[in-house]
Amino acid sequence: MSATATGYYGKDEGVIELSTPRSNSGHEEAQDGADSIYRSTAADDRDMQRMGRKQEFIRQYRLFSMISFVTIATSAWCLNAFEVTPALIDGGIPSMIWSNVWCFIGYTPVILSMAEMSSMAPIAGAQYHWVSEFAPESCQRILSYLTGWSSTLAWQAGNALGLFLVGTLIQGIIGLNNPSYEAKNWHGTLLVVAVACTTVLANIFGSRIIPHTQNAIFALSLLAFVAFLVPIWVNAPMADSQDVWGKFVDSGDWGNLGLSVMVGQLPAIAAFQGIDTAAHMSEEVRQASDSVPKVMLSVLFFNFLETLLVVVTLGYHMPNVEEALKDPSTYPVVHILLKSMSLTWTTVLLAVICLLLTLGNISYLAAVSRDLFAFARDDGLPFSGWLAKVDQKRKIPTNAYIFCGVFSSLLSLIYIGSPPAFYAITSLGSVAVLQCYCLSIGCILWRRVFQPDTIPSARFSLGRWGIPVNCAAVIFSFWSFFWSFWPQTKNPDASGFNWASPIFSAVIIGALIYYFVRGRRKYFGPVALVEGRKEHLS
């Protein structure tokens, strides 16, 4: 995984030289005036020039602040603590723990592959750009277009779901302290709208401040993590080690323990998604082709450590799983916290977690807006001109922020009339993200095998390990994609059904219809601007 300072790699390193050598002759002088505004380095300028893009955002992030940013945006330990129910139903405590281990192993080649592609093409569009640049020329337009739609809607759904978790957690805190409180659906919707407005306003008016707060928020998250673990280990009742590591169950009535465990791995599959947040923020990271891969790998290992500690802690302090699942809060973690500390301290800790999730939503929204902005910049969406507009004063995609906030608020209105319908739409996120992972890595694998001479150089390169790592990544991505369509139980009702399959199919069909009716006249794929490829494609 070494890199060279030249514009290409030798054949003995496993990656072949660029189709056209990079040249920055005169470019650095042209960028001198811009560098004082956008804070780009010469390497950043060369990368943007190769991809045919101009710098529009300020590069306010460095390596450690971006590690903090992505850790906060993914909120791995907070989210994982509240999303263990599917694993407890299908597989039990051992499934909850072991699935995190094998998903970490499976995601490692996935993140390695995306880290390399983010070094080759550090750009906000990420997966759909990579598909366009690395797919066969004959099908790059349609494949990158579908990936762009999947990615955009997945990030929008993930944003809405993150806001919804904060809203329901606030309702849970109220219910803990006021047993007579009856949680109404419209209460949850109002809270989602309030949090959505908060995240949008914070990103717009705090755009210059947010990058400088990430390290401090990361430190707060670590303190909260310790405050979460220690009281549970000290005070909560313990489960038997044999039950924790070996008592698998099939409460979903699948009739097959192995099948039940596979269905129960969904929380672990979701736990490692979102690390590509760093790739979507590439145009705001200094030395992006070097820093972004390091960020993605650092966050992968850090999030795994945190989530593993969380699930082991919960597993060892859940002697009665059925009792925990029946907790009025609907969250087993709340049941465990009440067994380990007073109601007052539980409320304080949940309030801190709620604050961290809100701050995480602020960071996550930044990446969501960049993904939306990038696809609109390539004319991939309706009203692309408005969505791709950059605020020249703040150097941020203000319109994209506003759209994301409005879209999430409108989605939350569905929850008033039909919670299953809301869950149906937001369930799109996980499967769509996995489709983007699988297809983008599959495209670089194809190019590596059939046209290795057109692969760009990368400061982070897999070298001769590229093909086996990419193969493993495609296999695991598709494996996870397959299991993400399964419901929690064998015979679910409407509220328990996994709606990802029909919703994902509807999105793909809708995107295809829009592409052939209108999109193909405007969308050519970002590869049409890439040095050494645009002349060929034109």
Coordinates of C-alpha atoms in Angstrom, one line a residue:
M1 CA 0.0 0.0 0.0
S2 CA 2.9 2.3 -0.8
A3 CA 2.7 5.4 -2.9
T4 CA 5.2 7.2 -5.0
A5 CA 5.7 10.9 -5.6
T6 CA 5.6 10.6 -9.3
G7 CA 2.5 10.6 -11.6
Y8 CA 2.5 6.8 -12.1
Y9 CA 3.4 3.5 -10.5
G10 CA 5.8 1.0 -12.0
K11 CA 4.5 -2.3 -13.1
D12 CA 6.1 -4.1 -10.2
E13 CA 3.9 -2.3 -7.8
G14 CA 0.8 -3.8 -9.4
V15 CA -0.7 -0.6 -10.8
I16 CA 0.1 0.6 -14.3
E17 CA 0.8 4.2 -15.3
L18 CA -1.9 6.7 -16.1
S19 CA -3.5 6.7 -19.5
T20 CA -2.2 10.3 -19.9
P21 CA 0.5 11.5 -17.5
R22 CA -0.5 14.3 -15.1
S23 CA 0.8 17.7 -15.8
N24 CA 0.5 20.6 -13.5
S25 CA 2.5 23.0 -15.6
G26 CA 1.3 26.4 -15.0
H27 CA -1.6 25.1 -12.9
E28 CA -0.1 25.8 -9.5
E29 CA 0.5 29.4 -10.6
A30 CA -3.1 29.7 -11.7
Q31 CA -4.3 28.4 -8.4
D32 CA -2.1 30.7 -6.2
G33 CA -4.9 33.2 -5.7
A34 CA -7.4 30.5 -5.1
D35 CA -5.3 28.7 -2.5
S36 CA -5.5 31.6 -0.1
I37 CA -9.3 31.2 -0.2
Y38 CA -9.8 27.5 -0.6
R39 CA -6.7 26.3 1.2
S40 CA -5.9 23.6 -1.4
T41 CA -2.5 22.0 -1.7
A42 CA -0.7 21.4 -5.0
A43 CA -1.7 17.7 -4.8
D44 CA -5.4 18.7 -4.3
D45 CA -5.2 21.0 -7.3
R46 CA -3.8 18.2 -9.4
D47 CA -6.5 15.8 -8.4
M48 CA -9.3 18.3 -9.1
Q49 CA -7.6 19.2 -12.5
R50 CA -7.4 15.5 -13.4
M51 CA -11.1 15.1 -12.7
G52 CA -12.0 18.3 -14.6
R53 CA -13.4 20.1 -11.5
K54 CA -12.8 23.5 -10.1
Q55 CA -12.4 24.0 -6.3
E56 CA -15.7 25.4 -4.8
F57 CA -15.4 24.5 -1.1
I58 CA -12.9 25.5 1.5
R59 CA -10.6 22.7 2.6
Q60 CA -11.0 23.2 6.4
Y61 CA -10.4 19.6 7.5
R62 CA -7.1 17.9 8.2
L63 CA -6.4 14.3 9.0
F64 CA -7.3 14.2 12.7
S65 CA -10.3 16.6 12.5
M66 CA -11.7 14.5 9.7
I67 CA -11.3 11.3 11.8
S68 CA -13.2 13.1 14.5
F69 CA -15.8 14.2 12.0
V70 CA -16.5 10.7 10.6
T71 CA -16.5 9.1 14.0
I72 CA -19.1 11.6 15.1
A73 CA -21.1 11.4 11.9
T74 CA -21.3 7.6 12.1
S75 CA -22.0 7.6 15.9
A76 CA -21.2 3.9 15.9
W77 CA -21.4 3.1 19.6
C78 CA -24.5 5.2 20.3
L79 CA -26.4 3.8 17.3
N80 CA -25.3 0.2 17.9
A81 CA -26.4 0.3 21.5
F82 CA -30.0 1.2 20.4
E83 CA -30.2 -1.2 17.4
V84 CA -29.4 -4.6 18.9
T85 CA -33.0 -5.8 19.0
P86 CA -33.0 -7.7 15.6
A87 CA -29.8 -9.6 16.7
L88 CA -31.4 -10.5 20.1
I89 CA -34.5 -11.9 18.3
D90 CA -32.6 -13.8 15.6
G91 CA -29.6 -15.5 17.1
G92 CA -29.5 -14.1 20.6
I93 CA -26.6 -12.6 22.5
P94 CA -23.9 -14.7 20.8
S95 CA -25.2 -13.6 17.4
M96 CA -25.1 -9.9 18.5
I97 CA -21.5 -10.2 19.4
W98 CA -20.0 -12.6 16.8
S99 CA -21.8 -10.9 13.9
N100 CA -19.8 -7.7 14.7
V101 CA -16.6 -9.7 14.4
W102 CA -17.3 -11.3 11.1
C103 CA -18.8 -8.1 9.6
F104 CA -15.6 -6.2 10.6
I105 CA -13.6 -8.9 8.8
G106 CA -15.9 -8.7 5.8
Y107 CA -15.9 -4.9 5.7
T108 CA -12.1 -4.6 5.9
P109 CA -11.6 -5.3 2.1
V110 CA -14.6 -3.1 1.3
I111 CA -13.1 -0.1 3.1
L112 CA -9.6 -0.9 1.7
S113 CA -11.1 -0.9 -1.8
M114 CA -13.0 2.4 -1.3
A115 CA -9.9 3.9 0.4
E116 CA -7.9 3.2 -2.7
M117 CA -10.6 4.6 -5.0
S118 CA -10.9 7.7 -2.8
S119 CA -7.1 8.2 -3.3
M120 CA -7.5 7.8 -7.0
A121 CA -10.5 10.1 -7.2
P122 CA -11.0 12.2 -4.0
I123 CA -14.4 13.8 -4.9
A124 CA -17.7 14.4 -3.2
G125 CA -19.6 12.1 -5.6
A126 CA -17.6 9.1 -4.5
Q127 CA -19.4 5.8 -5.6
Y128 CA -21.2 7.1 -8.6
H129 CA -18.1 9.0 -9.8
W130 CA -16.0 5.8 -9.3
V131 CA -18.5 3.8 -11.3
S132 CA -18.5 6.3 -14.1
E133 CA -14.7 6.4 -14.2
F134 CA -14.0 2.7 -13.8
A135 CA -16.9 0.9 -15.5
P136 CA -16.8 -0.2 -19.2
E137 CA -17.4 2.9 -21.4
S138 CA -20.4 1.2 -23.1
C139 CA -22.4 1.2 -19.8
Q140 CA -20.8 3.8 -17.6
R141 CA -23.6 6.3 -18.1
I142 CA -26.5 4.1 -17.0
L143 CA -24.6 2.3 -14.2
S144 CA -23.3 5.6 -12.7
Y145 CA -26.7 7.2 -13.1
L146 CA -28.4 4.4 -11.2
T147 CA -25.7 4.4 -8.5
G148 CA -26.1 8.1 -8.2
W149 CA -29.8 7.8 -7.5
S150 CA -29.3 4.9 -5.1
S151 CA -26.6 6.8 -3.2
T152 CA -28.6 10.0 -3.0
L153 CA -31.8 8.4 -1.8
A154 CA -29.8 6.1 0.6
W155 CA -28.1 9.1 2.2
Q156 CA -31.4 11.0 2.4
A157 CA -33.1 8.0 4.0
G158 CA -30.2 7.6 6.5
N159 CA -30.5 11.2 7.4
A160 CA -34.2 10.9 8.1
L161 CA -33.7 7.8 10.2
G162 CA -31.0 9.4 12.3
L163 CA -33.2 12.4 13.0
F164 CA -36.1 10.0 13.9
L165 CA -33.9 8.1 16.4
V166 CA -33.2 11.4 18.2
G167 CA -37.0 12.2 18.2
T168 CA -38.0 8.8 19.6
L169 CA -35.2 8.9 22.2
I170 CA -36.4 12.2 23.5
Q171 CA -39.9 10.7 23.8
G172 CA -38.4 7.8 25.6
I173 CA -36.6 10.1 28.1
I174 CA -39.9 11.9 28.7
G175 CA -41.7 8.6 29.2
L176 CA -39.1 7.4 31.8
N177 CA -39.7 10.5 33.9
N178 CA -43.4 10.8 33.4
P179 CA -45.1 7.3 33.2
S180 CA -48.4 9.0 32.4
Y181 CA -47.0 10.4 29.1
E182 CA -48.5 8.9 26.0
A183 CA -46.2 9.1 23.1
K184 CA -48.1 10.2 20.0
N185 CA -46.9 9.8 16.5
W186 CA -47.3 13.5 15.8
H187 CA -45.1 14.2 18.8
G188 CA -42.3 12.2 17.1
T189 CA -42.8 14.0 13.8
L190 CA -42.6 17.5 15.5
L191 CA -39.4 16.5 17.2
V192 CA -37.9 15.2 13.9
V193 CA -38.8 18.5 12.2
A194 CA -37.3 20.5 15.1
V195 CA -34.0 18.5 15.0
A196 CA -34.0 18.7 11.2
C197 CA -34.2 22.5 11.4
T198 CA -31.5 22.6 14.0
T199 CA -29.1 20.5 11.9
V200 CA -29.7 22.6 8.7
L201 CA -29.3 26.0 10.5
A202 CA -26.2 24.7 12.3
N203 CA -24.6 23.7 9.0
I204 CA -25.5 26.9 7.2
F205 CA -24.7 29.5 9.9
G206 CA -21.9 27.5 11.6
S207 CA -20.1 26.3 8.5
R208 CA -16.9 28.1 9.5
I209 CA -17.1 26.9 13.1
I210 CA -18.1 23.2 12.8
P211 CA -14.7 22.0 11.5
H212 CA -13.0 23.5 14.6
T213 CA -15.4 21.7 17.0
Q214 CA -15.0 18.2 15.9
N215 CA -12.1 17.2 18.0
A216 CA -13.8 18.6 21.2
I217 CA -17.0 16.7 20.3
F218 CA -15.0 13.6 19.7
A219 CA -13.5 14.0 23.2
L220 CA -17.0 14.4 24.7
S221 CA -18.0 11.2 22.9
L222 CA -15.2 9.3 24.5
L223 CA -16.1 10.6 28.0
A224 CA -19.7 9.6 27.4
F225 CA -18.6 6.1 26.2
V226 CA -16.6 5.5 29.4
A227 CA -19.6 6.9 31.5
F228 CA -21.8 4.4 29.7
L229 CA -19.6 1.3 30.2
V230 CA -18.3 1.7 33.7
P231 CA -21.6 1.8 35.7
I232 CA -22.9 -1.2 33.8
W233 CA -19.9 -3.3 34.5
V234 CA -19.9 -2.2 38.2
N235 CA -23.6 -2.4 39.1
A236 CA -25.7 -4.3 36.5
P237 CA -26.5 -8.0 37.1
M238 CA -24.3 -10.4 35.2
A239 CA -25.2 -13.1 32.7
D240 CA -23.5 -16.5 32.5
S241 CA -20.5 -16.5 30.2
Q242 CA -21.6 -19.7 28.5
D243 CA -24.9 -18.0 27.6
V244 CA -23.2 -14.9 26.3
W245 CA -20.9 -16.7 23.9
G246 CA -22.8 -19.9 23.0
K247 CA -26.6 -19.7 23.7
F248 CA -28.0 -19.0 20.2
V249 CA -31.8 -18.7 19.9
D250 CA -34.4 -18.6 17.2
S251 CA -37.1 -16.3 18.5
G252 CA -38.0 -15.3 14.9
D253 CA -39.4 -18.8 14.3
W254 CA -37.3 -19.5 11.2
G255 CA -37.0 -23.2 12.2
N256 CA -33.3 -23.1 11.4
L257 CA -30.7 -21.7 13.8
G258 CA -28.1 -20.9 11.1
L259 CA -30.7 -19.0 9.1
S260 CA -31.8 -17.1 12.2
V261 CA -28.2 -16.0 12.9
M262 CA -27.8 -14.8 9.3
V263 CA -31.0 -12.7 9.6
G264 CA -29.8 -11.4 13.0
Q265 CA -26.6 -9.9 11.6
L266 CA -28.4 -6.9 10.1
P267 CA -27.4 -4.5 13.0
A268 CA -23.8 -5.5 12.5
I269 CA -24.0 -4.9 8.8
A270 CA -25.4 -1.5 9.3
A271 CA -22.9 -0.6 12.0
F272 CA -20.0 -0.3 9.6
Q273 CA -21.8 1.7 6.9
G274 CA -21.2 5.4 6.6
I275 CA -17.5 5.3 6.9
D276 CA -17.4 6.6 3.3
T277 CA -18.6 9.9 4.8
A278 CA -15.0 10.8 4.5
A279 CA -15.0 10.2 0.7
H280 CA -18.0 12.5 0.3
M281 CA -16.2 15.2 2.2
S282 CA -13.0 14.9 0.1
E283 CA -13.3 18.3 -1.5
E284 CA -13.0 19.9 1.9
V285 CA -10.0 17.9 3.2
R286 CA -6.4 19.0 2.7
Q287 CA -4.2 16.4 1.0
A288 CA -7.4 14.5 0.4
S289 CA -5.8 11.7 -1.7
D290 CA -3.5 10.9 1.2
S291 CA -5.7 11.8 4.2
V292 CA -9.1 10.3 3.2
P293 CA -7.9 6.7 3.0
K294 CA -6.2 7.0 6.4
V295 CA -9.4 8.4 7.8
M296 CA -11.6 5.6 6.5
L297 CA -9.3 2.9 7.8
S298 CA -8.8 4.6 11.2
V299 CA -12.5 5.0 11.7
L300 CA -13.1 1.3 10.6
F301 CA -10.9 0.0 13.4
F302 CA -12.0 2.5 16.0
N303 CA -15.7 2.0 15.4
F304 CA -15.2 -1.8 15.5
L305 CA -13.5 -1.5 18.9
E306 CA -16.2 0.7 20.3
T307 CA -19.1 -1.4 19.0
L308 CA -17.5 -4.6 20.1
L309 CA -17.1 -3.2 23.7
V310 CA -20.8 -2.1 23.6
V311 CA -22.3 -5.4 22.5
V312 CA -20.1 -7.4 24.9
T313 CA -21.1 -5.1 27.7
L314 CA -24.8 -5.4 26.9
G315 CA -24.5 -9.2 26.4
Y316 CA -22.8 -9.8 29.8
H317 CA -25.5 -7.7 31.6
M318 CA -28.6 -9.1 30.0
P319 CA -29.4 -12.2 32.1
N320 CA -33.0 -12.1 31.0
V321 CA -33.2 -11.2 27.3
E322 CA -37.0 -11.5 27.1
E323 CA -37.4 -9.0 29.9
A324 CA -35.0 -6.6 28.3
L325 CA -36.9 -6.9 24.9
K326 CA -40.2 -6.1 26.7
D327 CA -38.9 -2.9 28.3
P328 CA -41.5 -0.1 27.9
S329 CA -38.9 2.1 26.2
T330 CA -38.6 -0.6 23.4
Y331 CA -34.8 -0.3 23.8
P332 CA -33.0 -3.2 25.8
V333 CA -30.1 -0.8 26.5
V334 CA -32.4 1.4 28.6
H335 CA -33.5 -1.6 30.6
I336 CA -29.8 -2.3 31.4
L337 CA -29.0 1.3 32.3
L338 CA -31.9 1.3 34.8
K339 CA -30.5 -1.8 36.4
S340 CA -27.1 -0.1 36.8
M341 CA -27.9 3.4 37.9
S342 CA -30.6 5.6 39.2
L343 CA -33.4 7.1 37.1
T344 CA -31.8 10.5 37.4
W345 CA -28.4 9.4 36.1
T346 CA -30.0 7.3 33.4
T347 CA -31.8 10.4 32.2
V348 CA -28.6 12.4 32.2
L349 CA -26.7 9.8 30.3
L350 CA -29.5 9.4 27.7
A351 CA -29.6 13.2 27.4
V352 CA -25.9 13.2 26.6
I353 CA -26.3 10.4 24.1
C354 CA -29.2 12.4 22.5
L355 CA -26.9 15.4 22.3
L356 CA -24.2 13.3 20.7
L357 CA -26.6 11.9 18.2
T358 CA -27.8 15.4 17.3
L359 CA -24.3 16.6 16.8
G360 CA -23.7 13.4 14.7
N361 CA -26.7 14.3 12.6
I362 CA -25.2 17.8 12.0
S363 CA -22.0 16.2 10.7
Y364 CA -23.9 13.5 8.8
L365 CA -26.0 16.2 7.0
A366 CA -22.8 17.8 5.7
A367 CA -21.9 14.6 3.9
V368 CA -25.5 14.0 2.7
S369 CA -25.6 17.5 1.2
R370 CA -22.2 17.0 -0.6
D371 CA -23.5 13.7 -2.1
L372 CA -26.6 15.5 -3.3
F373 CA -24.7 18.5 -4.6
A374 CA -22.2 16.3 -6.5
F375 CA -24.9 14.4 -8.4
A376 CA -26.8 17.6 -9.2
R377 CA -23.5 19.1 -10.4
D378 CA -23.4 16.3 -13.0
D379 CA -27.1 17.0 -14.0
G380 CA -28.2 13.7 -12.5
L381 CA -31.3 15.1 -10.7
P382 CA -34.4 17.2 -11.3
F383 CA -33.7 20.9 -10.5
S384 CA -30.0 20.2 -10.7
G385 CA -29.1 23.8 -11.3
W386 CA -30.6 24.9 -8.0
L387 CA -29.3 22.0 -6.0
A388 CA -25.8 22.4 -7.3
K389 CA -25.6 26.1 -6.5
V390 CA -22.8 27.0 -4.1
D391 CA -23.2 29.9 -1.6
Q392 CA -20.3 32.2 -2.7
K393 CA -20.1 33.9 0.7
R394 CA -19.9 30.8 2.8
K395 CA -18.6 28.4 0.1
I396 CA -21.2 25.7 1.0
P397 CA -24.1 24.1 -0.9
T398 CA -26.8 26.0 1.0
N399 CA -29.6 24.9 -1.3
A400 CA -28.7 21.2 -0.9
Y401 CA -28.9 21.7 2.9
I402 CA -32.3 23.2 2.7
F403 CA -33.6 20.4 0.4
C404 CA -32.2 17.7 2.8
G405 CA -34.0 19.3 5.8
V406 CA -37.3 19.7 3.9
F407 CA -37.1 16.2 2.5
S408 CA -36.5 14.7 6.0
S409 CA -39.4 16.7 7.5
L410 CA -41.8 15.6 4.8
L411 CA -40.8 12.0 5.3
S412 CA -41.5 12.4 9.0
L413 CA -45.1 13.5 8.2
I414 CA -45.7 10.0 6.9
Y415 CA -45.0 8.7 10.4
I416 CA -48.2 10.4 11.7
G417 CA -50.5 8.4 9.5
S418 CA -48.5 5.2 9.1
P419 CA -45.3 4.3 11.0
P420 CA -44.9 1.1 8.8
A421 CA -44.8 3.3 5.7
F422 CA -42.2 5.5 7.3
Y423 CA -40.0 2.5 8.2
A424 CA -40.6 1.2 4.7
I425 CA -39.0 4.3 3.1
T426 CA -36.1 4.6 5.5
S427 CA -35.3 0.9 5.2
L428 CA -34.0 1.7 1.7
G429 CA -30.8 3.2 3.2
S430 CA -28.8 0.0 4.0
V431 CA -29.5 -1.9 0.9
A432 CA -28.9 1.0 -1.4
V433 CA -25.6 1.8 0.2
L434 CA -24.5 -1.8 -0.2
Q435 CA -25.5 -1.7 -3.9
C436 CA -23.2 1.3 -4.3
Y437 CA -20.4 -0.4 -2.5
C438 CA -20.7 -3.6 -4.6
L439 CA -21.0 -1.9 -8.0
S440 CA -18.3 0.7 -7.5
I441 CA -15.8 -1.9 -6.3
G442 CA -16.9 -4.3 -9.0
C443 CA -16.1 -1.6 -11.6
I444 CA -12.5 -1.0 -10.3
L445 CA -12.1 -4.8 -10.3
W446 CA -13.2 -5.0 -13.9
R447 CA -10.8 -2.2 -15.0
R448 CA -8.0 -3.8 -13.0
V449 CA -8.4 -7.0 -14.9
F450 CA -9.2 -5.8 -18.4
Q451 CA -7.8 -2.3 -18.7
P452 CA -5.1 -1.9 -16.0
D453 CA -3.3 0.8 -18.1
T454 CA -6.1 3.3 -17.5
I455 CA -6.1 3.1 -13.7
P456 CA -5.1 6.4 -12.2
S457 CA -2.2 6.6 -9.8
A458 CA -3.0 6.6 -6.1
R459 CA -1.1 7.7 -3.0
F460 CA -2.8 4.8 -1.3
S461 CA -2.6 1.8 -3.5
L462 CA -3.5 -1.9 -3.0
G463 CA -0.8 -2.8 -5.6
R464 CA -0.6 -6.5 -6.4
W465 CA -3.2 -7.2 -3.6
G466 CA -5.8 -5.2 -5.6
I467 CA -7.6 -8.1 -7.3
P468 CA -8.0 -10.4 -4.3
V469 CA -9.0 -7.5 -2.0
N470 CA -11.5 -6.2 -4.6
C471 CA -12.9 -9.7 -5.1
A472 CA -13.4 -10.2 -1.3
A473 CA -15.1 -6.8 -1.1
V474 CA -17.6 -7.6 -3.9
I475 CA -18.4 -11.0 -2.4
F476 CA -19.1 -9.6 1.1
S477 CA -21.0 -6.5 -0.2
F478 CA -23.3 -8.8 -2.2
W479 CA -23.6 -11.2 0.7
S480 CA -24.7 -8.3 3.0
F481 CA -26.9 -6.9 0.3
F482 CA -28.8 -10.2 0.1
W483 CA -29.4 -10.6 3.8
S484 CA -30.5 -6.9 4.2
F485 CA -33.8 -7.8 2.5
W486 CA -34.9 -10.3 5.2
P487 CA -37.5 -9.5 7.9
Q488 CA -36.9 -10.2 11.6
T489 CA -39.5 -13.0 11.8
K490 CA -40.7 -15.7 9.4
N491 CA -44.3 -14.5 9.3
P492 CA -44.2 -10.7 9.7
D493 CA -47.1 -8.3 9.7
A494 CA -47.0 -5.0 7.9
S495 CA -45.0 -3.2 10.7
G496 CA -42.4 -6.1 10.9
F497 CA -42.0 -6.6 7.1
N498 CA -38.7 -5.6 5.6
W499 CA -39.9 -3.2 2.9
A500 CA -36.4 -2.7 1.4
S501 CA -37.1 -5.0 -1.5
P502 CA -40.2 -3.3 -3.0
I503 CA -38.9 0.2 -2.2
F504 CA -35.5 -0.4 -3.7
S505 CA -37.0 -2.0 -6.8
A506 CA -39.4 1.0 -7.2
V507 CA -36.5 3.4 -6.9
I508 CA -34.4 1.6 -9.5
I509 CA -37.4 1.4 -11.9
G510 CA -38.2 5.1 -11.3
A511 CA -34.6 6.1 -11.9
L512 CA -34.6 4.1 -15.2
I513 CA -37.8 5.7 -16.4
Y514 CA -36.5 9.2 -15.6
Y515 CA -33.2 8.4 -17.3
F516 CA -34.7 7.3 -20.6
V517 CA -37.3 10.1 -20.6
R518 CA -35.1 13.0 -19.6
G519 CA -31.8 12.1 -17.8
R520 CA -29.9 10.7 -20.8
R521 CA -30.2 14.0 -22.6
K522 CA -28.4 15.8 -19.8
Y523 CA -26.3 13.2 -17.9
F524 CA -23.1 12.0 -19.4
G525 CA -21.3 10.8 -16.3
P526 CA -18.4 12.6 -14.6
V527 CA -15.8 10.5 -16.6
A528 CA -16.6 12.8 -19.5
L529 CA -14.5 15.5 -17.7
V530 CA -11.6 13.3 -16.6
E531 CA -8.2 13.9 -18.1
G532 CA -7.2 11.2 -20.6
R533 CA -10.8 9.9 -20.8
K534 CA -12.9 12.9 -22.0
E535 CA -11.2 13.0 -25.4
H536 CA -11.8 9.3 -25.9
L537 CA -15.5 9.5 -24.8
S538 CA -16.2 12.6 -26.9

